[in-house]
Short mmCIF file of C-alpha atoms in Angstrom, two decimals:
data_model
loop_
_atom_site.label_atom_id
_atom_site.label_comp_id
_atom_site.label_asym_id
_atom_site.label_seq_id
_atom_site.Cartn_x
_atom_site.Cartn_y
_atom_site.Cartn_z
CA UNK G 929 -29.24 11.31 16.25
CA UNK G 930 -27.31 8.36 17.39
CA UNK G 931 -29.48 6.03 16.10
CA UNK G 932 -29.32 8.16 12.52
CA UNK G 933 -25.58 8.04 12.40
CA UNK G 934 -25.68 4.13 13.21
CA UNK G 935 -28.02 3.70 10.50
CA UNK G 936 -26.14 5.40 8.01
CA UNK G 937 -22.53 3.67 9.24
CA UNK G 938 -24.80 0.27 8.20
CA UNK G 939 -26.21 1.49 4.95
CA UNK G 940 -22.43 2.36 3.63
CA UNK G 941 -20.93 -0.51 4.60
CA UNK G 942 -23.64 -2.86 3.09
CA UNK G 943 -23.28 -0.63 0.15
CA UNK G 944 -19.67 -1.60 0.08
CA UNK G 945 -19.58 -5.36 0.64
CA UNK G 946 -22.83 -5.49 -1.83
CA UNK G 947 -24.78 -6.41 1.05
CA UNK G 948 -26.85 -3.47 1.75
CA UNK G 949 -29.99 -5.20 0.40
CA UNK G 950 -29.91 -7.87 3.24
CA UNK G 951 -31.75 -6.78 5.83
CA UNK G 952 -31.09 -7.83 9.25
CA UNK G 953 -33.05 -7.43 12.45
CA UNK G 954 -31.63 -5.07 15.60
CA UNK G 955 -29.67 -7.85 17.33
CA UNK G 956 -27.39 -8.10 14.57
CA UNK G 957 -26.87 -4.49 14.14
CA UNK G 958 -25.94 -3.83 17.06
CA UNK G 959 -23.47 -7.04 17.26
CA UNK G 960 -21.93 -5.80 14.09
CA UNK G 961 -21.46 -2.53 15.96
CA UNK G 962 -19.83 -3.74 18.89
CA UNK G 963 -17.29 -5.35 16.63
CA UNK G 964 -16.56 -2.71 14.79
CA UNK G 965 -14.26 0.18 15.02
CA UNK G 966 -13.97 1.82 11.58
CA UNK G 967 -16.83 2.37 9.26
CA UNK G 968 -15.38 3.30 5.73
CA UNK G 969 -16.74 6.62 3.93
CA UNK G 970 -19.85 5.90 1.47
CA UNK G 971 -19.47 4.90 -1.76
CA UNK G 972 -20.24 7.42 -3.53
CA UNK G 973 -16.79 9.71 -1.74
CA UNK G 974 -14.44 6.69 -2.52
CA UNK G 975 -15.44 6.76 -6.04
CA UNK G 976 -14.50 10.08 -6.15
CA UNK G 977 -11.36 9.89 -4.31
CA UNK G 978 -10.22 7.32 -6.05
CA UNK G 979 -10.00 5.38 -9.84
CA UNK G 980 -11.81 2.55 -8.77
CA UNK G 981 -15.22 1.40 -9.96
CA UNK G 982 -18.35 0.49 -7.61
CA UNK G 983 -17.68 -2.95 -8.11
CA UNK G 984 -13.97 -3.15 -7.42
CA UNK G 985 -14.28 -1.23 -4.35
CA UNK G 986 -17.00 -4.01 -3.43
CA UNK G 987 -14.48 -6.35 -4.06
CA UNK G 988 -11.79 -5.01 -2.29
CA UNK G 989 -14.39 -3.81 0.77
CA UNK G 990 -15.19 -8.09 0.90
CA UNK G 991 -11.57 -8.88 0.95
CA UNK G 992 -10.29 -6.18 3.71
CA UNK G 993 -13.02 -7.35 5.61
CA UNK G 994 -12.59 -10.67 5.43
CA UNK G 995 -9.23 -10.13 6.88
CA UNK G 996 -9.52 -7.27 8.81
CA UNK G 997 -13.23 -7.63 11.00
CA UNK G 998 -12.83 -4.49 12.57
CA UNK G 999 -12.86 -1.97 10.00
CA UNK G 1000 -8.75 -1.48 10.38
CA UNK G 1001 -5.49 -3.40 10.53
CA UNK G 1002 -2.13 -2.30 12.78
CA UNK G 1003 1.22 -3.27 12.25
CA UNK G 1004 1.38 -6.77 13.37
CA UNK G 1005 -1.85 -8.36 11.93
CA UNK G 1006 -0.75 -6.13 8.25
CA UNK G 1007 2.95 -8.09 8.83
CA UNK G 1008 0.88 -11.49 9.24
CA UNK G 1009 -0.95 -11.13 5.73
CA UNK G 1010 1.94 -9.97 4.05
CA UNK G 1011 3.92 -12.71 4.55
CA UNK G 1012 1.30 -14.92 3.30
CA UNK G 1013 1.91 -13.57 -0.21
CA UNK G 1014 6.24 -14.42 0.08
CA UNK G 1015 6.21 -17.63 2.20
CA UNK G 1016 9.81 -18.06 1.17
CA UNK G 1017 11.40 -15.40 2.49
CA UNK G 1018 11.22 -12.66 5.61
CA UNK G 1019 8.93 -9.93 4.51
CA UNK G 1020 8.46 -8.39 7.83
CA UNK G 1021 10.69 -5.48 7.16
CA UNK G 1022 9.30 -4.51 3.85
CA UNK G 1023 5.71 -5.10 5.07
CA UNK G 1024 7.11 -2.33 8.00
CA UNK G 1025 8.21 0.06 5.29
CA UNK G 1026 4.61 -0.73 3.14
CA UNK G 1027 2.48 -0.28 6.06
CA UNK G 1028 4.22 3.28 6.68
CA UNK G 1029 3.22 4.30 3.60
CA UNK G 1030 -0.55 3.63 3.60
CA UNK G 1031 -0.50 4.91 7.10
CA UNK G 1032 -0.99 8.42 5.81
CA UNK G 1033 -2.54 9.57 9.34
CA UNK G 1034 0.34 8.26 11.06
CA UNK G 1035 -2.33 6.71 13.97
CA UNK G 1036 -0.92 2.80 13.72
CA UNK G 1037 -3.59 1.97 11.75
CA UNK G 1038 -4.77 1.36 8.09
CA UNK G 1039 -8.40 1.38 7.51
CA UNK G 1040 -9.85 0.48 3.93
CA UNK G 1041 -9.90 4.31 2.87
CA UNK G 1042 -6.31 4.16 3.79
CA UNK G 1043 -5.63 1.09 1.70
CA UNK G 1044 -7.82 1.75 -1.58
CA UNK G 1045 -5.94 5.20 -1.50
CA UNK G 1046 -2.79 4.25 -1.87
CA UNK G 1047 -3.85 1.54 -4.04
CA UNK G 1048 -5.66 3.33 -5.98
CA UNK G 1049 -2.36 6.05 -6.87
CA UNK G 1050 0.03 2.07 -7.21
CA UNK G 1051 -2.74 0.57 -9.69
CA UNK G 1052 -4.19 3.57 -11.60
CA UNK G 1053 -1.99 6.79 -10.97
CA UNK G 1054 -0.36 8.68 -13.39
CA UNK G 1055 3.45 7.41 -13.95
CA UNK G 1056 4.47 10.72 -12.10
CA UNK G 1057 1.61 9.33 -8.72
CA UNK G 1058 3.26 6.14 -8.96
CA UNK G 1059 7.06 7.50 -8.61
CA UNK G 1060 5.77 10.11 -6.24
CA UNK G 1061 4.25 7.07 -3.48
CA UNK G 1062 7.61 4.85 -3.92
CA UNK G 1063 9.48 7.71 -3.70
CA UNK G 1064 7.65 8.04 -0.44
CA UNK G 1065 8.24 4.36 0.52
CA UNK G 1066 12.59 4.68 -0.05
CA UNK G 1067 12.17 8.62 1.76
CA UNK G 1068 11.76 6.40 5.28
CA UNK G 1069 12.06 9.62 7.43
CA UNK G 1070 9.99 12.20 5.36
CA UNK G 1071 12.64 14.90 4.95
CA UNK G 1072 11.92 15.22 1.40
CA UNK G 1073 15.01 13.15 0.05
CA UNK G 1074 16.60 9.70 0.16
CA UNK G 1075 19.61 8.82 1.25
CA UNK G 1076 21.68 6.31 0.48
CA UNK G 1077 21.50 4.18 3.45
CA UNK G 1078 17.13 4.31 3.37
CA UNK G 1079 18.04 3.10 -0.11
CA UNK G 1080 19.66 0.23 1.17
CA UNK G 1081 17.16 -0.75 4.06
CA UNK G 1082 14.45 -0.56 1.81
CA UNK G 1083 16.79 -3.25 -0.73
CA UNK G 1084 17.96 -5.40 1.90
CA UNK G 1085 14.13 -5.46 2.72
CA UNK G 1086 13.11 -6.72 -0.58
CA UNK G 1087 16.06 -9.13 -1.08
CA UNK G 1088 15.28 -10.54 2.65
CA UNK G 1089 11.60 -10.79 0.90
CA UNK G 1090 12.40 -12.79 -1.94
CA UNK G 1091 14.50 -15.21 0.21
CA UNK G 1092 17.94 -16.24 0.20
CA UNK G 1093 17.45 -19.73 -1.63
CA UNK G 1094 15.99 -18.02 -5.17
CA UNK G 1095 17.72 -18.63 -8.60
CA UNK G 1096 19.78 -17.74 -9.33
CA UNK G 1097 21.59 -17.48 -5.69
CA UNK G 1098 21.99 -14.19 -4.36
CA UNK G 1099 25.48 -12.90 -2.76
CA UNK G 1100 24.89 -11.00 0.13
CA UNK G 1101 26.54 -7.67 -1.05
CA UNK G 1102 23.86 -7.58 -3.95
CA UNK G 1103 21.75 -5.30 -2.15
CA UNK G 1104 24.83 -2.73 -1.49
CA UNK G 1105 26.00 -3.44 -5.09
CA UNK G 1106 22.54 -2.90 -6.44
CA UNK G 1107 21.83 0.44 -4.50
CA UNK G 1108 25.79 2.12 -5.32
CA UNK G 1109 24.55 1.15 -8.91
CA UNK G 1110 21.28 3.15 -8.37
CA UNK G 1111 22.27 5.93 -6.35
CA UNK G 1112 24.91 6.79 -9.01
CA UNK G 1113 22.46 7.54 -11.37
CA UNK G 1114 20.12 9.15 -9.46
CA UNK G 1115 21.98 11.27 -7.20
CA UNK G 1116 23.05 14.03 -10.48
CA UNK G 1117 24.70 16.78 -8.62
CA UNK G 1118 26.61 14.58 -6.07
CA UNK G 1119 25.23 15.76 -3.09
CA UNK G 1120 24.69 12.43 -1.09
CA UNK G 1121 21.32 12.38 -1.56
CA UNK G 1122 18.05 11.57 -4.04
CA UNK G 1123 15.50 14.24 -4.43
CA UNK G 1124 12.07 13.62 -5.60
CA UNK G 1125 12.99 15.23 -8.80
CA UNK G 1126 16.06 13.22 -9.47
CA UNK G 1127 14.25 9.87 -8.64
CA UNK G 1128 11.24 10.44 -10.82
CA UNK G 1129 13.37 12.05 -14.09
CA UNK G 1130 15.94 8.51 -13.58
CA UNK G 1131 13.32 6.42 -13.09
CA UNK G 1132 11.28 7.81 -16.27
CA UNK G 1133 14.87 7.03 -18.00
CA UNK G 1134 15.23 3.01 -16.47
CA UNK G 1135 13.30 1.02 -19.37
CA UNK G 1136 13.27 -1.68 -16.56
CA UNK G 1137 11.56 0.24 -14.31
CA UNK G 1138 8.60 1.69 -16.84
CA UNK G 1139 8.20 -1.68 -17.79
CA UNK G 1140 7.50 -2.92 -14.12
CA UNK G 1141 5.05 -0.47 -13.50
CA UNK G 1142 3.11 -0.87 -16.66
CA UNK G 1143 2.45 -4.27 -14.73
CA UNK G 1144 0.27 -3.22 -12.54
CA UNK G 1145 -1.97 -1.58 -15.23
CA UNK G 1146 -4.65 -4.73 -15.40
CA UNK G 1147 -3.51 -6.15 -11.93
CA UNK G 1148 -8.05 -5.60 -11.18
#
């Protein structure tokens, strides 16, 4: 049975990385084993779950494992590939808030189902699945609303991202500025805080922000 369920784990991941028609002898199999400590679900359940096609979930399989040997990535090593992307600036604090997010099981961990779901809802979801996930990013303790300090972690986050020396400058009360600007108009019965129906209906309203997320449409 062992031997079964090890067989299998090898067929879906060769199935992933386009691989699976490279045979290799027991030495290797079991090596590969002993390195690994997350096998992703087949192929056939991811296209399901998610929007992606077989070939872009090969794709994506090659790149995660590329960077990410053992099937999964924590905290520290997601942080170290993030900041790859915004060499300018500090993006640990964002790449904290972003690696919350796709760690849906809440184990310290993101393994490629993790990832391609959550990429899947930023790349392909519906306009209300995109709103929904960011509103989950900005709603940093999960009680169902944001406040207007997570507002401004999350923006001093993104501003510390970009870096200090872009153009034009930045002042350093542009991420309070930017948020009191925000929060006005999503917060419509004054009550100190954003629910997840205010943020998606003032969201739906910001021309900027429909425009940014239209974006992402042909990002793969």
């Amino acid at each position: 049975m062992k031997a079964k369920n090890r067989d299998q784990s090898l067929s879906d991941s060769r199935e992933l990385d386009g691989s699976y028609d490279q045979l290799t002898d027991s030495e290797e199999d079991d090596f590969e084993l002993s390195t690994v400590c997350h096998r992703p679900e087949s192929m056939d359940k991811l296209q399901e779950q998610t929007k992606f096609t077989k070939k872009e979930l090969q794709v994506l399989y090659r790149g995660f494992k590329n960077e990410c040997p053992s099937g999964v990535v924590n905290e520290e090593n997601f942080k170290t590939i993030y900041s790859q992307f915004f060499p300018q600036g500090d993006s640990s604090m964002y790449a904290h808030f972003l690696f919350e997010a796709f760690d849906t099981n809440k184990n310290g961990t993101v393994s490629f189902e993790d990832f391609v779901f959550g990429l899947s809802i930023i790349l392909r979801g519906t306009i209300n699945d995109r709103l929904n996930w960011a509103f989950n990013l900005y709603d940093l303790n999960k009680d169902g609303c944001i406040t207007k300090e997570e507002m401004l972690d999350i923006m001093k986050s993104i501003y510390d991202m970009m870096g200090k020396y872009t153009y034009p400058t930045m002042q350093d009360d542009a991420p309070r500025d930017h948020v009191e600007s925000f929060f006005q108009k999503m917060d419509r019965n004054k009550d100190g805080v954003v629910t997840v129906e205010e943020f998606i209906e003032s969201c739906k309203k910001d021309e900027n922000i429909m425009q940014s997320m239209q974006l992402f449409d042909n990002v793969i």
